[in-house]
Amino acid sequence: MALISPSRRLRRTPFSEGVEAAGVKAYTVYNHMLLPTVFRSMQEDYRHLKEAVQVWDVACERQVELRGPDASRLMQLLTPRDLRSMLPGQCYYVPIVDETGGMLNDPVAVKLAEDRWWISIADSDLLYWVKGLAYGYRLDVLVDEPDVSPLAVQGPKSDDLMAAVFGDTVRDIRFFRYKVLDFQGRDLVVARSGYSKQGGFEIYVEGSDIGMPLWHALMEAGRSLDVHAGCPNGIERVEGGLLSYGNDMTDDNTPHECGLGKFCNTQTAIGCIGRDALLRVAVEGPVKQIRPIAMGGDPLPGGCDRFWPIRAGDKIVGRVSSAAWSPDFDTNVAIGMIRMTHWDPGTEVTVEAPDGTRPATVKDNFWI
Amino acid sequence: MALISPSRRLRRTPFSEGVEAAGVKAYTVYNHMLLPTVFRSMQEDYRHLKEAVQVWDVACERQVELRGPDASRLMQLLTPRDLRSMLPGQCYYVPIVDETGGMLNDPVAVKLAEDRWWISIADSDLLYWVKGLAYGYRLDVLVDEPDVSPLAVQGPKSDDLMAAVFGDTVRDIRFFRYKVLDFQGRDLVVARSGYSKQGGFEIYVEGSDIGMPLWHALMEAGRSLDVHAGCPNGIERVEGGLLSYGNDMTDDNTPHECGLGKFCNTQTAIGCIGRDALLRVAVEGPVKQIRPIAMGGDPLPGGCDRFWPIRAGDKIVGRVSSAAWSPDFDTNVAIGMIRMTHWDPGTEVTVEAPDGTRPATVKDNFWI
């Protein structure tokens, strides 16, 4: 691996001080911000995430805030998911599509009030798309990036850690719901959500100044729980089939190709910009789709830094976009997009990894 | 420095193979793509850039292409620079502003024809802003990211190297003009431009497949010229006052604050979205502005990874956003934004660098 050159453009976060003190070894860049990727080692971080509890600096999940009379109208313009029955207190995973149905981001929408939303974004400047539309449509809405930096608490002991800091009320928060809870006199949105399958919370830290106080409070309260600084784990997220925008999907893909058809209410999401384009694909289905792929051969030495072609004989039928060796499932786990001719579970294919061709099998479900 | 974790999301370029073979040591991420930052060392790369010629993988300068009857109208919507007299064959540096006059990018616009433009972007997803506006305004224009990856040739021997590959006609290309030249049967836009003050060209490589053939041709032809793989240099660009979007300016800043008022024709750029907001600042001037700052003390060990406050007594009067030790000018060179009360050349201030407070002086001009 090469080094990463520091610069102001790769923004630090309100938690960077804590991340550095915890001995971060590697980063990626996400929304022009540093996102840790390794603390002890990918494997140690993985094991610990599944057994204890970690605090993650995911400040790079920047927020796009919509405020004003047209906020809900604008929100529905962005996504084919029908938002009419969504209430304040809820979070929805919302594919965002352009007029061709191509995905521009796959964020979580947080409804704060009828006229106020946060969109907790994946890695693209969704702010620019939303601002462009709001201006072009002359909507009565303010759109900006507020000083809100999510901090995630993930792992099986998350409830215990969070209860120690925020009180037992956190235990009652349902999946993809949030409560507004007090920390040192500040109201923070605390949601049961996060980018792992191990359970946990995301705290929307409003105000950079309380970033490190909250970090320290969690670390202090979690000593007996073996709390450690962590980050989204490249093994665990592939096992769990958690997609990554920019890795597993781009604006070339429809939500249906990404297996996100269940979040598209193309019949009823009136106003959505991509609705017309998605009506046909919703009926006929996509011709290629994301699938879990089990890859044979030796444990992969690293991840997937480019598309690896999937072949059936001499025909290319898809590509792998994320992959890792899974200690728990004793196989190489991968996320691929594959043509319908070869996407049935059990289909045998080959994957052209950089270190050679590997046998692979299309699976019916992800591992977790 | 920490490591950078590879992933598909940090896109490789058509030249990555050449960059790796040349022994790249560090990267930054720019427009979701890998941008090399160091080959031999920052100082060696700097010396070589000023004396010989380098080939730079700047594929991360992605293009936003506008095609169609409304392309020119859309282009003028984006920028306060008056584009009416611009002809095909020309490149313009164009600040891009939102409706508040805040800068969203500072790209180079390449006019290919009346109805076809490329915008060669700095580090933000300008594509999303342009697509959002085009859709909101219902313009008759196609907006997308084509398979075009710039390769720069920079340094005093650039003309000789380029002439060896493209013929002597390159010597006649004027600054910020381009010619369409043949390479292996393909027409490529070749402009006299680039992100250094050492002279040179940017080749808009259309079609990833000819990326490495062109890389090899330049390396082959440049042997006697001591050609080497290089990259934008963190010392040379600060000496030359070449601003960096995301480092030295963000959407909080107007072009005037960045010293880019000369590129704003607010009286005549009819249609520009930010024109109303900029009319007042164009008349009254900004209250803070980019300035060259000479910093005392020992040679800086590294660059600037966050804003360093500029103080006058106990008052904060600005911030440094880029800085480096300059061997040629025997001082620490920096780019800062400073309030009008303290921006006069010769003003003595202090800068709070991470390793302590340093004396500093506001300069009248950059070093090159």
XYZ file of C-alpha atoms in Angstrom:
736
model
C 0.000 0.000 0.000
C 1.126 3.566 -0.739
C 0.928 6.462 1.682
C -1.785 9.078 1.791
C -0.614 12.689 1.571
C -2.270 14.927 4.136
C -3.890 18.163 2.977
C -6.705 20.428 4.133
C -8.780 19.154 1.182
C -8.934 15.699 2.792
C -10.852 17.035 5.749
C -10.167 15.986 9.307
C -13.165 15.295 11.523
C -14.252 16.295 15.029
C -12.978 12.858 16.131
C -9.608 12.789 14.321
C -7.708 13.392 17.527
C -9.239 10.274 19.076
C -8.673 8.233 15.932
C -4.991 9.166 15.837
C -4.495 8.476 19.542
C -6.035 5.037 18.969
C -3.315 4.270 16.415
C -5.156 4.362 13.083
C -3.025 2.621 10.432
C -4.832 3.387 7.175
C -7.490 5.616 5.708
C -9.705 5.947 2.741
C -11.200 9.234 1.563
C -14.956 9.582 1.619
C -16.852 12.763 0.843
C -13.542 14.671 0.850
C -12.949 13.498 4.415
C -10.676 10.998 6.134
C -12.333 7.676 6.971
C -10.249 5.198 8.973
C -10.027 1.687 7.502
C -7.641 -0.204 9.792
C -6.686 0.085 13.461
C -4.990 -3.117 14.648
C -5.366 -5.209 11.505
C -8.332 -5.912 9.259
C -8.669 -9.368 10.865
C -8.278 -8.225 14.470
C -10.700 -5.348 13.941
C -13.160 -7.849 12.400
C -12.981 -10.271 15.311
C -13.338 -7.493 17.853
C -16.305 -5.939 16.035
C -18.154 -9.246 16.193
C -17.435 -9.823 19.875
C -17.333 -6.491 21.661
C -18.152 -2.897 20.761
C -16.422 -0.245 18.683
C -16.679 3.509 18.263
C -16.440 4.582 14.635
C -15.565 8.000 13.236
C -18.021 8.132 10.343
C -18.141 11.915 10.203
C -17.650 11.430 6.451
C -21.329 10.506 6.297
C -22.011 14.182 5.692
C -25.539 15.532 5.940
C -27.474 17.403 3.306
C -30.058 19.409 5.200
C -33.365 20.458 3.621
C -35.337 23.120 5.441
C -38.457 24.969 4.385
C -41.989 24.577 3.035
C -40.830 22.580 -0.020
C -38.447 20.248 1.871
C -40.690 17.182 1.671
C -41.516 17.808 -1.979
C -37.812 18.055 -2.789
C -37.060 14.890 -0.823
C -39.613 12.966 -2.879
C -38.170 14.383 -6.117
C -34.916 12.648 -5.225
C -36.024 9.094 -4.575
C -38.351 6.422 -5.961
C -39.169 5.315 -2.417
C -42.638 6.515 -1.406
C -42.141 8.832 1.564
C -45.752 9.799 2.210
C -46.200 7.636 5.281
C -42.804 8.436 6.790
C -42.956 10.198 10.154
C -40.516 12.304 12.134
C -38.510 9.855 14.238
C -37.936 7.519 11.296
C -34.922 6.872 9.069
C -35.342 5.443 5.555
C -32.707 3.987 3.281
C -33.401 5.862 0.038
C -31.821 5.190 -3.345
C -31.316 8.543 -5.097
C -31.681 8.466 -8.858
C -31.316 10.864 -11.758
C -33.781 11.209 -14.629
C -32.439 8.038 -16.266
C -32.860 5.984 -13.092
C -29.085 5.911 -12.511
C -28.047 5.922 -8.878
C -26.389 9.100 -7.616
C -26.096 8.047 -3.975
C -27.665 5.589 -1.513
C -28.099 7.574 1.690
C -30.266 7.322 4.769
C -32.931 10.018 5.014
C -33.673 11.252 8.522
C -37.009 13.023 8.869
C -36.677 15.640 11.605
C -39.984 17.415 10.916
C -42.388 17.912 8.032
C -40.235 20.769 6.807
C -36.795 19.551 7.878
C -34.729 16.561 6.695
C -31.192 15.322 6.853
C -29.811 13.103 4.118
C -26.880 11.099 5.493
C -24.899 10.553 2.332
C -22.627 7.970 0.762
C -19.563 9.029 -1.224
C -20.696 11.608 -3.787
C -21.456 15.331 -3.570
C -25.206 14.864 -3.403
C -25.420 18.423 -2.080
C -24.711 19.675 -5.626
C -27.526 17.643 -7.212
C -30.015 18.723 -4.549
C -28.985 22.376 -4.735
C -29.143 22.321 -8.540
C -32.653 20.874 -8.523
C -33.898 23.190 -5.773
C -32.638 26.172 -7.738
C -33.817 24.940 -11.121
C -37.304 24.170 -9.763
C -37.400 27.434 -7.802
C -38.333 25.543 -4.628
C -38.850 27.295 -1.319
C -36.210 25.377 0.588
C -32.754 25.907 2.046
C -30.162 23.257 1.190
C -26.791 23.053 2.886
C -24.265 20.917 4.760
C -24.710 21.476 8.500
C -22.057 20.913 11.185
C -23.265 17.380 11.894
C -20.818 14.463 12.124
C -22.066 10.946 12.757
C -20.272 8.794 15.307
C -21.234 5.117 15.179
C -21.266 2.605 18.014
C -21.296 -0.912 16.558
C -21.003 -4.435 17.868
C -22.988 -6.824 20.108
C -22.298 -4.779 23.231
C -23.530 -1.524 21.682
C -26.697 -1.329 23.784
C -24.736 -1.627 27.003
C -22.243 1.023 26.023
C -24.860 3.443 24.781
C -27.025 2.920 27.870
C -24.050 3.822 30.037
C -23.745 7.193 28.309
C -27.310 8.039 27.237
C -29.392 6.027 29.710
C -31.492 2.894 29.313
C -33.890 4.656 26.986
C -31.543 3.832 24.075
C -32.496 0.167 24.450
C -36.017 1.009 23.314
C -34.961 2.641 20.057
C -36.202 0.425 17.225
C -34.268 -0.341 14.053
C -34.052 2.700 11.767
C -35.812 4.861 14.361
C -34.211 7.616 16.364
C -34.670 9.468 19.626
C -33.387 12.891 20.542
C -31.209 12.406 23.627
C -29.216 14.684 25.846
C -25.423 14.736 26.054
C -23.888 17.451 28.185
C -26.886 19.690 27.690
C -27.104 19.174 23.924
C -29.892 17.413 22.050
C -28.505 14.754 19.726
C -30.285 12.508 17.246
C -29.469 8.897 18.172
C -30.579 6.267 15.648
C -30.409 2.498 15.701
C -28.543 2.024 12.443
C -25.025 1.629 11.096
C -22.817 0.091 8.453
C -22.407 -3.359 10.030
C -24.607 -6.369 10.768
C -23.491 -6.504 14.399
C -26.086 -4.069 15.695
C -25.572 -0.593 17.044
C -26.277 3.088 16.789
C -25.359 6.231 14.918
C -25.141 9.454 16.879
C -25.607 12.563 14.756
C -23.168 14.829 16.561
C -24.385 18.383 15.987
C -21.574 20.809 16.802
C -17.945 19.816 16.242
C -17.002 21.082 19.706
C -18.657 18.155 21.473
C -17.032 15.547 19.209
C -14.106 14.708 21.452
C -16.053 15.009 24.741
C -18.487 12.390 23.404
C -15.644 10.210 22.090
C -13.976 10.280 25.505
C -17.249 9.627 27.340
C -17.863 6.508 25.239
C -14.308 5.245 25.676
C -14.457 5.864 29.411
C -17.851 4.202 29.869
C -16.852 1.221 27.736
C -13.686 0.120 29.490
C -15.261 -2.966 31.017
C -16.867 -3.774 27.653
C -13.486 -3.824 25.849
C -14.494 -0.854 23.714
C -12.032 0.071 20.986
C -11.821 2.546 18.150
C -12.982 0.849 14.967
C -14.261 1.517 11.468
C -16.428 -0.072 8.805
C -14.752 -3.431 8.252
C -13.968 -4.614 4.727
C -14.597 -8.265 5.599
C -17.706 -7.957 7.731
C -19.519 -5.647 5.320
C -19.024 -8.030 2.385
C -20.167 -11.006 4.477
C -23.275 -8.996 5.319
C -23.922 -7.768 1.793
C -23.743 -4.110 2.727
C -23.246 -2.335 -0.575
C -20.856 0.548 -1.033
C -21.628 3.362 -3.438
C -18.676 3.836 -5.787
C -17.519 0.283 -5.189
C -20.486 -1.948 -5.919
C -22.663 0.533 -7.776
C -22.302 3.790 -9.671
C -24.529 6.113 -11.664
C -24.474 3.474 -14.397
C -26.721 1.275 -12.261
C -30.422 1.333 -11.444
C -31.563 0.496 -7.904
C -33.050 -2.711 -9.288
C -29.672 -3.886 -10.541
C -28.377 -3.343 -7.021
C -31.130 -5.459 -5.493
C -32.767 -2.328 -4.122
C -36.051 -2.770 -5.997
C -37.835 -3.198 -2.657
C -37.028 0.432 -1.865
C -38.581 1.628 -5.129
C -42.321 2.337 -5.134
C -42.418 3.334 -8.750
C -46.228 3.200 -8.899
C -46.772 5.612 -6.045
C -43.616 7.731 -5.694
C -45.240 10.619 -7.534
C -42.819 13.426 -8.237
C -39.651 11.326 -8.259
C -37.427 12.467 -11.095
C -36.362 8.963 -12.074
C -39.803 7.422 -11.874
C -40.552 7.335 -15.603
C -37.219 5.709 -16.348
C -37.706 3.085 -13.631
C -41.309 2.101 -14.456
C -40.234 -0.325 -17.162
C -37.347 -1.851 -15.227
C -39.674 -2.270 -12.240
C -42.002 -4.386 -14.353
C -39.518 -6.318 -16.457
C -36.722 -6.531 -13.918
C -33.068 -5.829 -14.571
C -30.876 -7.962 -16.847
C -28.007 -7.986 -14.373
C -27.991 -7.823 -10.617
C -25.870 -7.801 -7.470
C -25.209 -11.275 -6.072
C -23.116 -12.796 -3.300
C -20.204 -14.694 -4.832
C -18.113 -17.315 -3.019
C -14.622 -17.426 -4.471
C -12.262 -20.373 -4.146
C -8.493 -20.426 -4.025
C -6.152 -19.180 -1.331
C -7.225 -16.454 1.066
C -7.216 -13.156 -0.847
C -4.259 -11.073 0.272
C -6.167 -7.796 -0.041
C -9.363 -6.240 -1.302
C -10.653 -5.418 -4.739
C -9.245 -2.195 -6.170
C -10.810 -2.525 -9.621
C -13.563 -4.587 -11.246
C -12.571 -8.247 -11.555
C -14.269 -9.839 -14.578
C -16.593 -12.786 -13.961
C -16.447 -15.333 -16.760
C -18.463 -18.315 -17.873
C -16.242 -20.082 -20.390
C -14.816 -17.311 -22.544
C -17.768 -14.975 -22.038
C -17.710 -12.120 -19.543
C -20.949 -12.310 -17.561
C -20.280 -9.858 -14.766
C -17.764 -8.299 -12.405
C -16.737 -8.541 -8.783
C -16.474 -5.149 -7.058
C -15.720 -6.030 -3.408
C -13.986 -9.090 -1.981
C -12.184 -10.317 1.107
C -11.086 -13.471 2.876
C -13.607 -14.405 5.551
C -12.110 -16.197 8.563
C -15.561 -17.100 9.920
C -16.928 -18.587 6.716
C -13.618 -20.006 5.575
C -14.005 -18.758 2.017
C -13.387 -15.660 -0.045
C -16.561 -13.585 0.100
C -17.435 -11.195 -2.693
C -20.059 -8.854 -4.060
C -20.548 -9.053 -7.805
C -22.946 -7.927 -10.486
C -23.851 -10.711 -12.861
C -26.039 -11.178 -15.918
C -29.367 -12.994 -15.554
C -28.088 -15.892 -17.644
C -25.713 -16.758 -14.828
C -27.207 -15.317 -11.650
C -29.037 -18.374 -10.365
C -27.738 -19.671 -7.035
C -25.282 -22.481 -7.531
C -24.031 -21.301 -10.929
C -20.336 -21.987 -11.323
C -18.257 -19.200 -12.830
C -14.654 -17.996 -12.706
C -13.301 -14.690 -11.453
C -10.198 -13.075 -12.911
C -8.456 -11.769 -9.820
C -5.126 -9.979 -10.300
C -3.238 -13.022 -8.975
C -4.980 -15.465 -11.291
C -8.275 -17.058 -12.188
C -10.365 -18.447 -9.337
C -13.381 -20.730 -9.345
C -16.492 -19.078 -7.929
C -20.109 -19.865 -7.139
C -23.145 -17.627 -7.156
C -24.847 -17.806 -3.737
C -28.490 -17.276 -2.806
C -27.852 -15.166 0.273
C -25.062 -13.180 1.840
C -23.290 -14.809 4.731
C -24.761 -12.923 7.666
C 1.792 9.458 7.194
C -0.806 6.700 7.249
C -1.480 4.261 4.425
C -4.223 4.545 1.858
C -6.547 1.540 1.563
C -7.159 0.518 -2.034
C -10.734 0.056 -3.227
C -12.622 0.310 -6.496
C -14.216 3.517 -5.215
C -10.820 5.256 -5.350
C -10.656 4.840 -9.093
C -7.500 3.852 -10.919
C -6.705 5.708 -14.130
C -5.667 4.727 -17.663
C -2.099 5.581 -16.575
C -1.988 3.794 -13.184
C 0.191 1.045 -14.550
C 2.845 3.552 -15.591
C 2.578 5.433 -12.310
C 3.113 2.250 -10.309
C 6.038 1.127 -12.467
C 7.633 4.536 -11.887
C 7.558 3.897 -8.142
C 4.840 6.220 -6.864
C 5.196 6.616 -3.086
C 2.060 8.505 -2.056
C -1.348 9.513 -3.327
C -4.142 11.856 -2.626
C -7.731 11.267 -3.733
C -9.241 13.721 -6.182
C -12.639 13.351 -7.790
C -12.862 9.801 -6.413
C -9.649 8.954 -8.257
C -6.029 8.329 -7.310
C -3.728 11.295 -7.856
C -0.003 10.689 -7.237
C 1.690 13.183 -4.907
C 5.261 11.894 -4.506
C 7.617 9.856 -6.678
C 11.199 10.234 -5.477
C 10.672 12.819 -2.759
C 8.765 16.091 -2.687
C 12.096 17.969 -2.938
C 13.608 15.805 -5.695
C 10.385 15.934 -7.707
C 10.392 19.731 -7.269
C 13.960 20.166 -8.488
C 13.404 17.885 -11.457
C 10.154 19.650 -12.444
C 11.987 22.957 -12.604
C 14.878 21.603 -14.659
C 13.607 18.895 -16.966
C 10.217 17.543 -17.983
C 7.653 15.334 -16.291
C 4.627 13.331 -17.352
C 1.737 13.661 -14.909
C -1.263 11.379 -14.467
C -3.957 13.996 -13.912
C -6.796 11.779 -15.098
C -8.553 12.949 -11.918
C -9.261 16.200 -13.741
C -12.498 14.612 -14.904
C -14.515 16.218 -17.660
C -18.121 17.302 -17.529
C -19.298 17.299 -21.123
C -22.141 19.529 -22.314
C -23.631 18.699 -25.706
C -26.662 20.145 -27.425
C -28.422 23.344 -28.465
C -28.450 24.735 -24.898
C -24.815 23.857 -24.062
C -23.521 27.426 -24.283
C -26.450 28.818 -22.343
C -25.861 26.272 -19.589
C -22.140 27.059 -19.534
C -22.885 30.749 -18.965
C -25.365 29.878 -16.200
C -22.467 28.327 -14.315
C -19.914 31.116 -14.308
C -19.649 34.884 -13.837
C -16.972 35.010 -16.551
C -18.414 36.419 -19.778
C -18.096 33.666 -22.387
C -19.645 35.463 -25.369
C -16.385 36.121 -27.168
C -14.870 32.708 -26.454
C -14.134 30.639 -29.548
C -13.614 26.936 -30.196
C -9.872 26.341 -29.709
C -9.794 28.322 -26.479
C -9.650 27.298 -22.819
C -10.906 29.604 -20.057
C -10.344 29.357 -16.345
C -13.881 29.746 -15.017
C -14.924 30.124 -11.389
C -18.209 28.253 -10.901
C -20.565 29.780 -8.363
C -23.917 28.967 -6.803
C -26.769 31.448 -6.324
C -25.017 32.963 -3.291
C -21.766 33.520 -5.186
C -20.056 30.671 -3.296
C -17.491 28.757 -5.319
C -18.436 25.197 -6.263
C -15.361 24.463 -8.390
C -12.658 26.305 -10.333
C -12.277 24.362 -13.555
C -10.976 25.073 -17.031
C -13.677 25.233 -19.697
C -12.687 23.864 -23.086
C -14.887 25.047 -25.936
C -14.985 22.300 -28.568
C -17.819 23.790 -30.643
C -20.756 26.146 -30.164
C -22.790 23.221 -28.891
C -20.091 21.174 -27.184
C -17.958 21.925 -24.117
C -15.756 20.104 -21.693
C -15.362 21.375 -18.150
C -12.087 20.067 -16.731
C -12.924 20.012 -13.048
C -11.246 20.496 -9.693
C -12.154 18.283 -6.733
C -15.948 18.314 -6.400
C -18.743 16.496 -8.217
C -19.596 19.417 -10.463
C -21.424 16.935 -12.704
C -24.224 16.793 -10.102
C -24.701 20.586 -9.999
C -24.713 20.843 -13.793
C -27.101 17.899 -14.213
C -29.413 19.275 -11.526
C -29.585 22.685 -13.199
C -29.997 21.251 -16.701
C -32.883 19.129 -15.483
C -34.470 21.843 -13.344
C -34.299 24.369 -16.194
C -35.472 21.771 -18.727
C -32.521 22.599 -20.988
C -31.940 20.817 -24.271
C -28.482 19.498 -23.436
C -26.793 16.222 -22.564
C -24.532 16.292 -19.514
C -22.194 13.447 -18.624
C -18.661 12.349 -17.768
C -16.931 11.112 -20.942
C -13.987 8.697 -21.097
C -11.447 11.528 -21.206
C -8.383 11.501 -18.943
C -5.903 14.366 -19.025
C -2.194 13.595 -19.093
C 0.029 16.596 -18.387
C 3.534 17.252 -19.650
C 5.168 19.921 -17.473
C 8.614 21.475 -17.103
C 10.965 23.642 -19.158
C 11.642 20.871 -21.678
C 7.944 20.248 -22.353
C 7.978 21.716 -25.853
C 10.843 19.463 -26.915
C 9.202 16.344 -25.554
C 5.804 17.128 -27.017
C 7.312 18.000 -30.400
C 9.003 14.603 -30.463
C 5.650 12.861 -30.124
C 3.159 15.235 -31.768
C 5.382 17.187 -34.167
C 6.675 20.740 -34.137
C 3.178 22.118 -34.488
C 2.813 21.888 -30.686
C 5.326 24.713 -30.345
C 2.817 27.082 -31.924
C 0.042 26.378 -29.447
C -0.514 29.539 -27.436
C -1.238 29.667 -23.710
C -4.726 28.365 -22.901
C -5.298 27.450 -26.554
C -5.505 23.955 -27.941
C -5.011 22.085 -31.175
C -6.463 18.756 -32.167
C -3.498 16.502 -32.919
C -3.087 12.937 -34.065
C -1.704 10.133 -31.933
C -1.826 6.646 -33.417
C -4.761 7.581 -35.609
C -6.742 9.279 -32.836
C -7.590 12.967 -32.601
C -6.613 14.372 -29.212
C -7.133 17.831 -27.769
C -3.704 19.179 -26.781
C -3.730 22.419 -24.769
C -0.939 24.621 -23.483
C -1.941 24.627 -19.835
C -1.274 22.787 -16.591
C -1.007 23.022 -12.834
C 2.565 24.349 -12.618
C 4.401 27.542 -13.496
C 7.095 25.654 -15.433
C 5.243 25.588 -18.726
C 3.748 22.631 -20.525
C 0.718 20.941 -21.955
C -2.342 18.942 -21.062
C -3.389 16.157 -23.398
C -7.062 15.253 -23.140
C -6.750 11.520 -23.707
C -10.051 10.380 -25.168
C -10.346 6.597 -24.842
C -8.724 4.798 -21.921
C -7.199 2.226 -24.250
C -4.602 4.654 -25.591
C -3.557 5.830 -22.137
C -0.580 3.527 -21.705
C 0.538 3.671 -25.370
C 0.756 7.468 -25.038
C 2.499 7.206 -21.640
C 5.100 4.864 -23.132
C 5.559 7.023 -26.247
C 6.303 10.069 -24.090
C 8.699 8.164 -21.831
C 10.471 6.686 -24.839
C 10.773 9.982 -26.694
C 11.933 11.807 -23.566
C 14.882 9.664 -22.557
C 17.492 12.202 -23.626
C 15.478 14.931 -21.905
C 15.580 13.132 -18.539
C 11.801 12.696 -18.566
C 10.333 11.248 -15.385
C 6.914 10.489 -13.992
C 5.785 13.399 -11.844
C 2.769 15.023 -10.306
C 1.533 18.418 -9.159
C 4.175 19.486 -6.647
C 3.155 20.784 -3.238
C 6.075 23.214 -3.063
C 6.080 24.563 -6.613
C 2.338 25.226 -6.702
C 2.444 27.287 -3.500
C 5.443 29.270 -4.744
C 3.445 29.984 -7.894
C 0.203 30.824 -6.123
C -1.786 28.130 -7.884
C -4.904 27.757 -5.760
C -6.419 24.404 -4.902
C -10.168 23.985 -4.538
C -10.924 22.347 -1.194
C -7.596 23.506 0.220
C -7.465 27.253 -0.335
C -11.111 27.884 -1.106
C -14.476 26.210 -0.563
C -18.118 27.012 -1.228
C -17.874 29.489 1.656
C -15.777 31.770 -0.556
C -16.591 34.117 -3.398
C -14.242 34.321 -6.386
C -13.297 37.816 -5.246
C -12.060 36.523 -1.912
C -9.858 34.132 -3.861
C -8.368 36.915 -5.955
C -10.345 35.704 -8.965
C -12.295 38.918 -9.449
C -10.584 39.401 -12.820
C -12.407 36.318 -14.083
C -15.790 37.742 -13.040
C -17.579 39.971 -15.529
C -20.529 40.603 -13.293
C -21.840 43.468 -15.441
C -22.028 41.438 -18.642
C -22.240 37.753 -17.654
C -25.990 37.722 -18.232
C -27.577 34.470 -17.163
C -24.988 33.511 -14.552
C -26.768 32.146 -11.506
C -24.497 33.853 -9.012
C -24.459 37.226 -10.749
C -26.911 39.007 -8.462
C -25.041 37.864 -5.378
C -21.699 38.962 -6.799
C -22.729 42.410 -8.060
C -22.267 44.013 -4.660
C -19.017 42.272 -3.807
C -17.688 43.239 -7.255
C -18.277 46.898 -6.451
C -17.301 46.988 -2.791
C -14.644 44.307 -2.854
C -14.280 41.453 -0.402
C -13.388 41.945 3.272
C -10.874 39.109 3.223
C -8.697 37.777 0.442
C -6.064 35.232 -0.562
C -2.512 36.463 -0.061
C 0.985 35.006 -0.301
C 2.414 34.598 3.192
C 6.107 34.125 3.989
C 6.516 32.165 7.204
C 9.637 32.199 9.348
C 11.038 29.481 11.561
C 12.589 26.169 10.619
C 11.732 24.460 7.348
C 8.205 23.045 7.668
C 8.415 19.274 7.973
C 5.229 18.718 5.977
C 2.242 20.440 4.449
C -0.879 21.971 5.903
C -3.573 19.438 6.754
C -5.973 21.880 8.414
C -6.418 25.652 8.603
C -3.647 27.292 10.597
C -4.934 30.473 12.294
C -3.253 33.762 11.391
C -3.072 36.139 14.350
C -2.300 39.798 14.913
C -1.794 40.118 18.638
C -4.601 38.088 20.174
C -6.984 38.587 17.258
C -7.492 35.956 14.559
C -7.279 37.767 11.214
C -7.110 34.858 8.779
C -5.907 31.329 8.096
C -3.191 29.566 6.149
C -4.491 26.732 3.965
C -1.376 25.544 2.061
C 2.277 25.741 3.065
C 5.659 24.219 2.315
C 9.359 24.809 2.733
C 10.789 26.329 -0.447
C 14.421 25.390 -1.141
C 14.713 27.978 -3.943
C 13.361 30.914 -1.961
C 14.815 29.788 1.343
C 11.629 30.444 3.285
C 8.376 28.761 4.157
C 5.873 29.701 1.447
C 2.168 29.744 2.174
C -1.243 30.629 0.821
C -3.549 32.307 3.311
C -6.800 34.204 3.430
C -6.568 37.332 5.508
C -8.846 40.171 6.564
C -8.473 43.570 4.881
C -7.221 45.127 8.109
C -4.070 43.037 7.785
C -3.686 42.200 4.103
C -1.345 45.000 3.060
C 2.047 43.781 1.836
C 4.605 43.915 4.604
C 2.126 43.384 7.434
C 3.651 41.314 10.196
C 1.459 38.570 11.651
C 1.909 35.209 13.346
C 0.768 31.777 12.183
C -0.201 29.035 14.607
C 1.348 25.976 12.999
C 0.924 22.621 14.771
C 4.556 22.744 15.948
C 4.298 26.255 17.364
C 3.744 29.888 16.535
C 5.760 31.317 13.644
C 6.359 34.902 12.566
C 4.958 35.642 9.111
C 4.759 38.474 6.596
C 2.100 39.267 4.033
C 3.711 39.480 0.580
C 2.656 41.469 -2.472
C 3.239 38.728 -5.014
C 3.725 34.989 -5.110
C 7.255 33.790 -5.577
C 7.207 32.711 -9.209
